[in-house]
Short mmCIF file of N, CA, C and O in Angstrom, two decimals:
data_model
loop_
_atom_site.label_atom_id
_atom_site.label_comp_id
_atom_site.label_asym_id
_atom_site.label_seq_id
_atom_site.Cartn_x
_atom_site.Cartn_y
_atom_site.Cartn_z
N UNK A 1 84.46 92.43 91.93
CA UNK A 1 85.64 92.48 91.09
C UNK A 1 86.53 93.69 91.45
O UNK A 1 87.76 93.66 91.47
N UNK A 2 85.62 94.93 91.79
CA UNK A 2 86.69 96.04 92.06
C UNK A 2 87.74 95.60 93.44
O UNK A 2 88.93 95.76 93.18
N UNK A 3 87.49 95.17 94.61
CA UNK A 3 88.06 94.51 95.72
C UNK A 3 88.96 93.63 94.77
O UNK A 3 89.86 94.14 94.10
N UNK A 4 88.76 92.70 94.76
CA UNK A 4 89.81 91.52 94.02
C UNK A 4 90.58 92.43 92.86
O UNK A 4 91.74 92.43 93.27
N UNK A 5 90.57 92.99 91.97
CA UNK A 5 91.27 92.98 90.79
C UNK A 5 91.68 94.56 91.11
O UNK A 5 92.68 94.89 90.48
N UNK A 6 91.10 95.62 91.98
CA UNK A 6 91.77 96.95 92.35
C UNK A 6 92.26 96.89 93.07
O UNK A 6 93.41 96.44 93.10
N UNK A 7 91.34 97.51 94.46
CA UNK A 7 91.04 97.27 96.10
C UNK A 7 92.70 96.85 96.55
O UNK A 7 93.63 97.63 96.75
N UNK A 8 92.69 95.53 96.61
CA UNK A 8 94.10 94.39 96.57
C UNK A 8 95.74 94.75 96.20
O UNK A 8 96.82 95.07 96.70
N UNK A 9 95.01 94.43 94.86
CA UNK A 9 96.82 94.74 94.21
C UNK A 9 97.55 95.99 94.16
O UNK A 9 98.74 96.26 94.31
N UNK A 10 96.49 96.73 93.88
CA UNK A 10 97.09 97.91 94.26
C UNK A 10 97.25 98.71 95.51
O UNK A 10 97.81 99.81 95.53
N UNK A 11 96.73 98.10 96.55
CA UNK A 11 97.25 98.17 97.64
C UNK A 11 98.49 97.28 98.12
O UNK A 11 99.28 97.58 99.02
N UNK A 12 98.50 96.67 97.70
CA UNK A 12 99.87 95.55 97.22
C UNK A 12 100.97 96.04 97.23
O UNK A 12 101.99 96.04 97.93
N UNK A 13 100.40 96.70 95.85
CA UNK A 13 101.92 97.12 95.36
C UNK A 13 102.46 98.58 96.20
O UNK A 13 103.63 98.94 96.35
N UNK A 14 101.31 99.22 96.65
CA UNK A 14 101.99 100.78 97.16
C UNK A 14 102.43 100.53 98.57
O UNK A 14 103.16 101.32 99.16
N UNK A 15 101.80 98.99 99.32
CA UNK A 15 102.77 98.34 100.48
C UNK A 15 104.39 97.73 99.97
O UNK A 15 105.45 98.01 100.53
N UNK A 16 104.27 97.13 99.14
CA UNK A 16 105.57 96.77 98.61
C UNK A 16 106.47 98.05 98.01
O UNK A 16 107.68 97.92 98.24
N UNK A 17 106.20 98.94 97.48
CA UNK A 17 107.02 100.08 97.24
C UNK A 17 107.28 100.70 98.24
O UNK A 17 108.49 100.71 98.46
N UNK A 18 106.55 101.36 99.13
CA UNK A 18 106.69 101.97 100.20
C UNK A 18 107.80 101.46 100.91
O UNK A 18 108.86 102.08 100.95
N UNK A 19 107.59 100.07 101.62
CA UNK A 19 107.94 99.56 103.04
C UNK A 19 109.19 98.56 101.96
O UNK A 19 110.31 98.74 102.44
N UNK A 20 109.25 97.71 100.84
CA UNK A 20 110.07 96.57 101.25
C UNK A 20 110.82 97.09 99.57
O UNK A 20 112.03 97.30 99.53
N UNK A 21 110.32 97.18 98.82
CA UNK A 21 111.53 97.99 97.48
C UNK A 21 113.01 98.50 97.95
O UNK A 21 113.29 99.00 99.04
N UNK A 22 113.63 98.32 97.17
CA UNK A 22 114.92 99.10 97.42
C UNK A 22 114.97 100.67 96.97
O UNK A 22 114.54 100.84 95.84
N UNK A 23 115.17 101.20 97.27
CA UNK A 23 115.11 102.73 97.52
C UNK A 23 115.29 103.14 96.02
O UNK A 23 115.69 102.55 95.02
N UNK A 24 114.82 104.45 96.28
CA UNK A 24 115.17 105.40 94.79
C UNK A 24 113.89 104.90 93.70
O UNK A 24 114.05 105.45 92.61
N UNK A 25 112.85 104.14 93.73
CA UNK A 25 111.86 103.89 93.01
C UNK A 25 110.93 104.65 93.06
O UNK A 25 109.83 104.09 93.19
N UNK A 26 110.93 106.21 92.98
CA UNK A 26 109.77 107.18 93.70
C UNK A 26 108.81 107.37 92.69
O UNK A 26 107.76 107.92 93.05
N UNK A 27 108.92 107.00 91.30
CA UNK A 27 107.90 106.82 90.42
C UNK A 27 107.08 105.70 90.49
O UNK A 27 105.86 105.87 90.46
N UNK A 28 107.57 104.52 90.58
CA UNK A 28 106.77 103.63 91.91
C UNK A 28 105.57 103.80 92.78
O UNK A 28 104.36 103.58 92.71
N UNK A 29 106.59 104.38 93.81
CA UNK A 29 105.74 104.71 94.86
C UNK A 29 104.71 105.54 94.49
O UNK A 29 103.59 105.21 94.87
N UNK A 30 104.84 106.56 93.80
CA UNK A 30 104.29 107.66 93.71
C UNK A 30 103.05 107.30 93.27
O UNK A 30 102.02 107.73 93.77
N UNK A 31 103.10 106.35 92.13
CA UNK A 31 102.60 105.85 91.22
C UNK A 31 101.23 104.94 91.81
O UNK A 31 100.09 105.13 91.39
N UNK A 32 101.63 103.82 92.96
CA UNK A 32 101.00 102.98 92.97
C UNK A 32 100.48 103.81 94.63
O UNK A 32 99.57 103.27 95.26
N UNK A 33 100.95 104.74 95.03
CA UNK A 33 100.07 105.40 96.46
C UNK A 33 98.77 106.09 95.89
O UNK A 33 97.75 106.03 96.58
N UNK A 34 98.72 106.74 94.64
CA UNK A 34 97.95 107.44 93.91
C UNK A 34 96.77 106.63 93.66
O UNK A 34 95.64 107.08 93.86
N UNK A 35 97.04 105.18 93.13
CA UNK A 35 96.35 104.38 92.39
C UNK A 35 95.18 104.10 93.83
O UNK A 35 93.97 104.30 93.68
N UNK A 36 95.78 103.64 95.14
CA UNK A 36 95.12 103.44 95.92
C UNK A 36 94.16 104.10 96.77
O UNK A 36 93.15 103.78 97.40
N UNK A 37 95.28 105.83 96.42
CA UNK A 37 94.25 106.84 97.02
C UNK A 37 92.93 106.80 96.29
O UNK A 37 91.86 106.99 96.86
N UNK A 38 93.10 106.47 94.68
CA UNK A 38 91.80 106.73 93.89
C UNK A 38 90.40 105.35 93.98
O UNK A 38 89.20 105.29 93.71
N UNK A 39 91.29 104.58 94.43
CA UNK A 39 90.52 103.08 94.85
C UNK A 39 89.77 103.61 95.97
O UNK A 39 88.54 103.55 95.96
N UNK A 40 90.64 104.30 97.24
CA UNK A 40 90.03 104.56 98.00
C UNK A 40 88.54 105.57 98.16
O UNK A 40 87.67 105.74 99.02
N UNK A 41 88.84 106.10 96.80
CA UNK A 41 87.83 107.40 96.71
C UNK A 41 86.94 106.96 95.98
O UNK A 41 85.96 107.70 95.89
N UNK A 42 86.89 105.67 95.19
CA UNK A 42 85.71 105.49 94.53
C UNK A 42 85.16 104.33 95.59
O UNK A 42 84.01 103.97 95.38
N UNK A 43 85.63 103.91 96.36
CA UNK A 43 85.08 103.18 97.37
C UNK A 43 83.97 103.68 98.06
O UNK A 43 82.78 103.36 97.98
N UNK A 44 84.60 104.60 98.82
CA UNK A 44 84.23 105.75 99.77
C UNK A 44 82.72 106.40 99.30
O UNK A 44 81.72 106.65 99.97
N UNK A 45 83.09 106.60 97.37
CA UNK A 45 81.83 107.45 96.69
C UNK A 45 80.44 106.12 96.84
O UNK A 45 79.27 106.28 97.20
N UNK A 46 81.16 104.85 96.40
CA UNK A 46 79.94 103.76 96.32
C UNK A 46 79.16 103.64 97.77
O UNK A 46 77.94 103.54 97.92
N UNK A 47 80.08 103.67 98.72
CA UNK A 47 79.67 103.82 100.22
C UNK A 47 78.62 104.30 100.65
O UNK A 47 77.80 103.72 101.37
N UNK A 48 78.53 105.84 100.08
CA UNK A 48 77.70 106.97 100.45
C UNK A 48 76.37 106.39 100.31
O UNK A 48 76.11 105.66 99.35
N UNK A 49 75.35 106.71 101.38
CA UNK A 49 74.11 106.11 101.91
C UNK A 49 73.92 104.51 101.85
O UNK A 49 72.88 103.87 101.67
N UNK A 50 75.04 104.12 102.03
CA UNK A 50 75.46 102.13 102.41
C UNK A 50 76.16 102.68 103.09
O UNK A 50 76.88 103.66 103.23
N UNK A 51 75.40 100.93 103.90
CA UNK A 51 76.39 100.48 105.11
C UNK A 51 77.34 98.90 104.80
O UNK A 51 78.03 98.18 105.53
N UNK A 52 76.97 98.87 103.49
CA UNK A 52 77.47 97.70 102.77
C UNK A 52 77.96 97.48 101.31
O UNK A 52 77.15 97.77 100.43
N UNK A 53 78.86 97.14 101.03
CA UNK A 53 79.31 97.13 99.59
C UNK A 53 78.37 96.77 98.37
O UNK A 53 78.22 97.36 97.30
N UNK A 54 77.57 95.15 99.06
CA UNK A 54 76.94 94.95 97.62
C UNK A 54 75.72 94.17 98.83
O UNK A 54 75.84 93.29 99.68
N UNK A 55 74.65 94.96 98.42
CA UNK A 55 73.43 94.44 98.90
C UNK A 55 73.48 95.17 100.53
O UNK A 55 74.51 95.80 100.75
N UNK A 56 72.24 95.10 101.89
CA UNK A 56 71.85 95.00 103.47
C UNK A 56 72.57 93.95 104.05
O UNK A 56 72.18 93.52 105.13
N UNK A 57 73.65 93.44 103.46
CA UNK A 57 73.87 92.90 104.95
C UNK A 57 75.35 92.72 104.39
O UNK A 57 75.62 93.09 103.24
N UNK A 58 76.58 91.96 105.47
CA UNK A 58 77.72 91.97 105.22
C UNK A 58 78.22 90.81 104.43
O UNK A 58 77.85 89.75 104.92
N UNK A 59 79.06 90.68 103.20
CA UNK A 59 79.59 89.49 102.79
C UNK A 59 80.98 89.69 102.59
O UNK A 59 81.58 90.75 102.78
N UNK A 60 81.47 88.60 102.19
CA UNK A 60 82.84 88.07 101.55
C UNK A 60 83.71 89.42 100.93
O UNK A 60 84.89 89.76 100.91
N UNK A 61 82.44 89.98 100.43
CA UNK A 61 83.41 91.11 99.69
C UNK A 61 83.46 92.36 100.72
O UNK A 61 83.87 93.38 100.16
N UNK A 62 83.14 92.53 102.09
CA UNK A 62 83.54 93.62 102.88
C UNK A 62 84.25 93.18 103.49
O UNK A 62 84.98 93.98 104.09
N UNK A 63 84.41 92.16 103.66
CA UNK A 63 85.69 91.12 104.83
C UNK A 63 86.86 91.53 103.78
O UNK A 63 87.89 92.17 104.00
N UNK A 64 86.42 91.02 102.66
CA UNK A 64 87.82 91.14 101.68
C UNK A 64 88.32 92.80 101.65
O UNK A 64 89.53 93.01 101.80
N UNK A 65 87.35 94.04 101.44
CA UNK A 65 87.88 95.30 101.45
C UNK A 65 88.51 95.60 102.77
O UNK A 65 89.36 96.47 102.91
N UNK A 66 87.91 94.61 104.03
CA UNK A 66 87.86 95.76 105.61
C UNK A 66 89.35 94.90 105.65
O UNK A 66 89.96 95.31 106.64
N UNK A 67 90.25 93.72 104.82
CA UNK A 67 91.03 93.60 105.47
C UNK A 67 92.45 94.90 105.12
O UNK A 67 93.34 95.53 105.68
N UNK A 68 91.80 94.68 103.76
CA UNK A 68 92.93 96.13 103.08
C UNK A 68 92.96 97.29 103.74
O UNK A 68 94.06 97.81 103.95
N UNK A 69 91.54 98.03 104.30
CA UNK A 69 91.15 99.12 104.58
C UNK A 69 91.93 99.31 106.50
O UNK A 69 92.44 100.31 107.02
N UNK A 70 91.68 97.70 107.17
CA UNK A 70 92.32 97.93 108.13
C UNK A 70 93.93 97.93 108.60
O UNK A 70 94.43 97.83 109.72
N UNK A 71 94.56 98.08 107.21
CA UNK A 71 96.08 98.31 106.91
C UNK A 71 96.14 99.86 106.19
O UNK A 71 96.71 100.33 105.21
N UNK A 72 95.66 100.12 106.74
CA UNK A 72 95.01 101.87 105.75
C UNK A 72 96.53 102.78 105.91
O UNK A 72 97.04 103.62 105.17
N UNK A 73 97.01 102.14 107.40
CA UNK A 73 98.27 103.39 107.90
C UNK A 73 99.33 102.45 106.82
O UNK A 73 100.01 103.06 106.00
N UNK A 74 99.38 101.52 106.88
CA UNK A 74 100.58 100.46 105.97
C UNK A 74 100.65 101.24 104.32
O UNK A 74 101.59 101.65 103.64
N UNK A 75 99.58 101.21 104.18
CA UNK A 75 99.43 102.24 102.54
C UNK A 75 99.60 103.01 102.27
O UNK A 75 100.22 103.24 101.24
N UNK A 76 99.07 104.00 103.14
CA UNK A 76 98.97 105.27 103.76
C UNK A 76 100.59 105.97 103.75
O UNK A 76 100.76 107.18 103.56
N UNK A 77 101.43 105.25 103.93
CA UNK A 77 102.50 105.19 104.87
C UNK A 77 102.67 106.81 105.39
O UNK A 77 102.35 107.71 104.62
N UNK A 78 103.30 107.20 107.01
CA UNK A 78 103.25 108.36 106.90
C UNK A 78 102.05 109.24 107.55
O UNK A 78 102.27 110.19 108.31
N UNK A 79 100.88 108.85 107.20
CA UNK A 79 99.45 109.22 107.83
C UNK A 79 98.97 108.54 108.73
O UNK A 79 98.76 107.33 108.65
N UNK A 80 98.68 109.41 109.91
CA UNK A 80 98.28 109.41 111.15
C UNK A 80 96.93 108.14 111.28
O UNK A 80 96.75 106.99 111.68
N UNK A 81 96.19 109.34 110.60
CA UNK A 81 94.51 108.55 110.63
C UNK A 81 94.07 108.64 109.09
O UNK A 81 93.33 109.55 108.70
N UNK A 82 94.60 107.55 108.15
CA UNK A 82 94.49 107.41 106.95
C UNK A 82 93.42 107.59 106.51
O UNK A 82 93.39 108.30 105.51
N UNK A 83 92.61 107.28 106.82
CA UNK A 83 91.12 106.98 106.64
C UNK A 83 89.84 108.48 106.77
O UNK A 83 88.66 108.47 106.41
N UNK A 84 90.36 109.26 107.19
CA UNK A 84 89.90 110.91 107.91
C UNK A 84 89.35 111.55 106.47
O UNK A 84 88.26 112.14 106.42
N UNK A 85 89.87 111.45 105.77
CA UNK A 85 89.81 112.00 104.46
C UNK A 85 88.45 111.30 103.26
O UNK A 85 88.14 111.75 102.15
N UNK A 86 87.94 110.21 103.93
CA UNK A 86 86.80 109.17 103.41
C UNK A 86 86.22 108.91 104.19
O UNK A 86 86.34 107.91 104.90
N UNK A 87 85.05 110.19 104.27
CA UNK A 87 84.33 109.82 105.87
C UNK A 87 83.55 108.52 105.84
O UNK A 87 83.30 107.98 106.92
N UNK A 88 83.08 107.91 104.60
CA UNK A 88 82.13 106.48 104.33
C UNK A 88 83.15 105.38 104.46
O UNK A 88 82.73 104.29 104.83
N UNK A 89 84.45 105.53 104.20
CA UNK A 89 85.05 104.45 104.16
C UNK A 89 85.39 104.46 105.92
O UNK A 89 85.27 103.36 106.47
N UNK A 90 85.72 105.41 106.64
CA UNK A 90 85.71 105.34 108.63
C UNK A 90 84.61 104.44 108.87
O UNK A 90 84.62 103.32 109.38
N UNK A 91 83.54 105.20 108.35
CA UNK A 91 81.68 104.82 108.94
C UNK A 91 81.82 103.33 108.72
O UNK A 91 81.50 102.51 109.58
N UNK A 92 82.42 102.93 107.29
CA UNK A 92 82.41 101.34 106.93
C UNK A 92 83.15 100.70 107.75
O UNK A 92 82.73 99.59 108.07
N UNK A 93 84.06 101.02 108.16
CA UNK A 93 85.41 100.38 109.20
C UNK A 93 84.52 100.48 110.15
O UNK A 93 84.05 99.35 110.24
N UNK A 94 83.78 101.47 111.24
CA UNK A 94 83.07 101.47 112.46
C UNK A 94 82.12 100.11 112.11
O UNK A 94 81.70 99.42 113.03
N UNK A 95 81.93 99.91 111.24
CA UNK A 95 80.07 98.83 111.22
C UNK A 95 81.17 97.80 110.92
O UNK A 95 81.12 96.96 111.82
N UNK A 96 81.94 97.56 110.23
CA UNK A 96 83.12 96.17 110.35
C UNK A 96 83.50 95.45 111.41
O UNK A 96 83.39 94.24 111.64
N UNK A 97 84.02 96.43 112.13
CA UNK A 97 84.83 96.26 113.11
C UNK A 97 84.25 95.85 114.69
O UNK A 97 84.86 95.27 115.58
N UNK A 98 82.48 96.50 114.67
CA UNK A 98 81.83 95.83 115.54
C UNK A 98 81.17 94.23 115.01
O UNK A 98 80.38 93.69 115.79
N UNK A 99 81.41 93.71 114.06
CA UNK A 99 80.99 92.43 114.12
C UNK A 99 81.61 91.74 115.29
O UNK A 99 82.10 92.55 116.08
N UNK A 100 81.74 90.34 115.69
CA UNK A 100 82.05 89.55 116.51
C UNK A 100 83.44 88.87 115.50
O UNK A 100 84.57 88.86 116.00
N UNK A 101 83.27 88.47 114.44
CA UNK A 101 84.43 87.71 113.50
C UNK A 101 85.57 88.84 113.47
O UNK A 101 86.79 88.67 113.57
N UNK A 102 84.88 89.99 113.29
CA UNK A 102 86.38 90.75 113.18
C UNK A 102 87.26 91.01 114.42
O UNK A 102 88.48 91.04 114.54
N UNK A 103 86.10 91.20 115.43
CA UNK A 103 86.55 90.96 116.90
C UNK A 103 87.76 89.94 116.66
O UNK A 103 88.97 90.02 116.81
N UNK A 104 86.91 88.96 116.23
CA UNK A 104 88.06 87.23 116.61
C UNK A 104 89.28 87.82 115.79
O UNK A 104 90.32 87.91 116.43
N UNK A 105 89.33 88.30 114.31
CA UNK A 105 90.42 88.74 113.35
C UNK A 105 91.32 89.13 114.17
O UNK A 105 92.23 88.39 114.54
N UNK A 106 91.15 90.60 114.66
CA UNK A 106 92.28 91.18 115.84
C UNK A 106 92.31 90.76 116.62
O UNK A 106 93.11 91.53 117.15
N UNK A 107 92.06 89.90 117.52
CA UNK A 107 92.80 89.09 118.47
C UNK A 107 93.40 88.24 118.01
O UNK A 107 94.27 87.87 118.80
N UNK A 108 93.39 87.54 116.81
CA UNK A 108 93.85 86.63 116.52
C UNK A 108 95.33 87.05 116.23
O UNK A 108 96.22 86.42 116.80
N UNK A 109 95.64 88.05 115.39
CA UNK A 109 96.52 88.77 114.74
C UNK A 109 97.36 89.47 115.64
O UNK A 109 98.54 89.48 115.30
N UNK A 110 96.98 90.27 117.06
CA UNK A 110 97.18 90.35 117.80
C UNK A 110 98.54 89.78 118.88
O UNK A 110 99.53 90.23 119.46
N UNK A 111 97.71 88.34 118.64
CA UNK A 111 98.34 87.38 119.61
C UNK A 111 99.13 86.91 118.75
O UNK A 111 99.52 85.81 119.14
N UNK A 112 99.77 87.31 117.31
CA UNK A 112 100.93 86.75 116.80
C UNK A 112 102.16 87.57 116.94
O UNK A 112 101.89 88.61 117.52
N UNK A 113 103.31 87.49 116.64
CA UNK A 113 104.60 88.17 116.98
C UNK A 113 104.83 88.22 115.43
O UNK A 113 105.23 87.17 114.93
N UNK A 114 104.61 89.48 114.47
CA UNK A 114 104.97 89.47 113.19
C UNK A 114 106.35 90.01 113.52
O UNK A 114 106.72 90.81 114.39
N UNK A 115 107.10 89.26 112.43
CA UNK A 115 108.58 90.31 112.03
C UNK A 115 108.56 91.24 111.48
O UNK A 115 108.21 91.22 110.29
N UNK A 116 108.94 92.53 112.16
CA UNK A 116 108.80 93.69 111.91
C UNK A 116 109.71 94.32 110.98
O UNK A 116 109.16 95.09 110.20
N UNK A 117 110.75 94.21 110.89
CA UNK A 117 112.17 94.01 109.89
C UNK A 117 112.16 93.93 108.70
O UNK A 117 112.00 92.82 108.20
N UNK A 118 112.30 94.97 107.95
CA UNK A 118 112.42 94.14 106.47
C UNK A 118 113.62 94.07 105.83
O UNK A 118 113.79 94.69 104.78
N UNK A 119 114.43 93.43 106.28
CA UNK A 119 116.23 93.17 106.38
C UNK A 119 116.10 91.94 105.22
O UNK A 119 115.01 91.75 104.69
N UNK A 120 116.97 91.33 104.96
CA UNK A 120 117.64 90.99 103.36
C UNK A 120 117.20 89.35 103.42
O UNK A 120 117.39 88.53 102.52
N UNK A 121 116.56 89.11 104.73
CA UNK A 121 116.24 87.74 104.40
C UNK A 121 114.74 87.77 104.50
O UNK A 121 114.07 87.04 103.78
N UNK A 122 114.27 88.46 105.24
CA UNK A 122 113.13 88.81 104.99
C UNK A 122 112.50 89.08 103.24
O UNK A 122 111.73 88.36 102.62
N UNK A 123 113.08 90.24 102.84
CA UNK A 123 113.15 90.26 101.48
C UNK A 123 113.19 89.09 100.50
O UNK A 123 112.36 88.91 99.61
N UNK A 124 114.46 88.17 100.81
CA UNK A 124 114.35 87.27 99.98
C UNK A 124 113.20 86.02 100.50
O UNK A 124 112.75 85.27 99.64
N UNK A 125 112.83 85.87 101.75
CA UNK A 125 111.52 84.47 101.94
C UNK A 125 110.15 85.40 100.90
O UNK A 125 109.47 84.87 100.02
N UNK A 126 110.07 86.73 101.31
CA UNK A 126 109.35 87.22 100.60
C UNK A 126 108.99 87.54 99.07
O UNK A 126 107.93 87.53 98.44
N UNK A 127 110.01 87.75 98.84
CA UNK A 127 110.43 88.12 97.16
C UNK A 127 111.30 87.41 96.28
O UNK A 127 111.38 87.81 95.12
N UNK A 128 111.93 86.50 96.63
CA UNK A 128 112.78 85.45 95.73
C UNK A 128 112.82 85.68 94.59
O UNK A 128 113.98 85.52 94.20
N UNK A 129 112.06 86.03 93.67
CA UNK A 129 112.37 85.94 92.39
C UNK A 129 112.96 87.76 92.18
O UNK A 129 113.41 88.31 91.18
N UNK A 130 112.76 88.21 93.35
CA UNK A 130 113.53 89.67 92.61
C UNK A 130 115.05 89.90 93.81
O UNK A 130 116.17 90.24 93.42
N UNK A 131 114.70 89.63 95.11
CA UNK A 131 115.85 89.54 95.92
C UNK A 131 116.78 88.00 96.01
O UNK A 131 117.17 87.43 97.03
N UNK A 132 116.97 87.61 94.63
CA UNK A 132 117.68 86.03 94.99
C UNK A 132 118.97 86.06 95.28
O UNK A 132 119.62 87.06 94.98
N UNK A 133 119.40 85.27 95.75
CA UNK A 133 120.74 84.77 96.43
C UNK A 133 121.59 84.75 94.97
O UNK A 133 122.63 85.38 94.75
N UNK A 134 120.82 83.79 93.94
CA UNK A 134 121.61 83.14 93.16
C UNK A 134 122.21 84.20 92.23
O UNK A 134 121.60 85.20 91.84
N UNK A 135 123.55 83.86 91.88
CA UNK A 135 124.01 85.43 90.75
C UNK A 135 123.48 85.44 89.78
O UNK A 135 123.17 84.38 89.23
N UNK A 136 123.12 86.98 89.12
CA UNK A 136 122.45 87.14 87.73
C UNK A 136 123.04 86.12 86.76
O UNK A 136 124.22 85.77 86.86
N UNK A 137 122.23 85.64 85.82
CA UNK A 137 122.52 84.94 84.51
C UNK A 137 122.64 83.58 84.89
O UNK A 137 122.58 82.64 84.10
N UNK A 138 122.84 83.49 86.38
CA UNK A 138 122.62 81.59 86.42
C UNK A 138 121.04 80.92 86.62
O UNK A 138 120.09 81.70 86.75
N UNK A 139 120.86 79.65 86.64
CA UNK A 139 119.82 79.54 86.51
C UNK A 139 119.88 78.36 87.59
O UNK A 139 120.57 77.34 87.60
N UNK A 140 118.59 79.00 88.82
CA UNK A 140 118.84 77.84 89.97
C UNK A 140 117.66 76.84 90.02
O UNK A 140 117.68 75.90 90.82
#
């Protein structure tokens, strides 16, 4: 539950404030970078002497943290080596990242051409209900 209902959204949201918000929201940002740093630190604390979130071996729920954790600079925004500061949450990324599936993950991801841009149409395929075309007070 902490992955799904923390972990996530609030990494969510301090990617969406950061990178695609319209400017001047620094209580926001401030707000939801904090939330993640502290996700990150109780992560990091559960970590300590694991090499796994819940139980010896890897499941659903480290795939689900290692995908957040491997957007660490996206959250981060700004920081070099995001992750430096949570030496269990690195160690967890090192034992992730040698599986074979995650192998396949980054290549897969890799070999796509994301739009890098976050220009006004971007915004709106993304956000529609807050960047819409349609003028305030009508209803589309």
């Amino acid at each position: 539950m902490f992955v799904a209902t923390g972990r996530g959204p609030f990494s969510g949201q301090a990617l969406h404030f950061q990178h695609a918000a319209p400017e001047g929201l620094d209580y926001a940002v401030h707000q939801y970078r904090r939330e993640a740093e502290w996700h990150y630190q109780v992560l990091n604390d559960h970590l300590e002497g694991r090499s796994f979130i819940v139980g010896d071996h890897y499941t659903i729920v480290d795939i689900s943290a290692w995908g957040w954790l491997d957007r660490a600079a996206r959250v981060m925004k700004g920081e070099d080596r995001p992750l430096e500061r949570w030496p269990n949450l690195s160690r967890f990324m090192d034992i992730m990242n040698a599986h074979p599936a995650v192998e396949r993950a980054h290549t897969i991801m890799n070999s796509h051409a994301f739009k890098t841009v976050m220009d006004q149409d971007a915004r709106q395929a993304m956000y529609p209900t807050s960047f819409s075309s349609v003028p305030k007070g009508t209803v589309s």
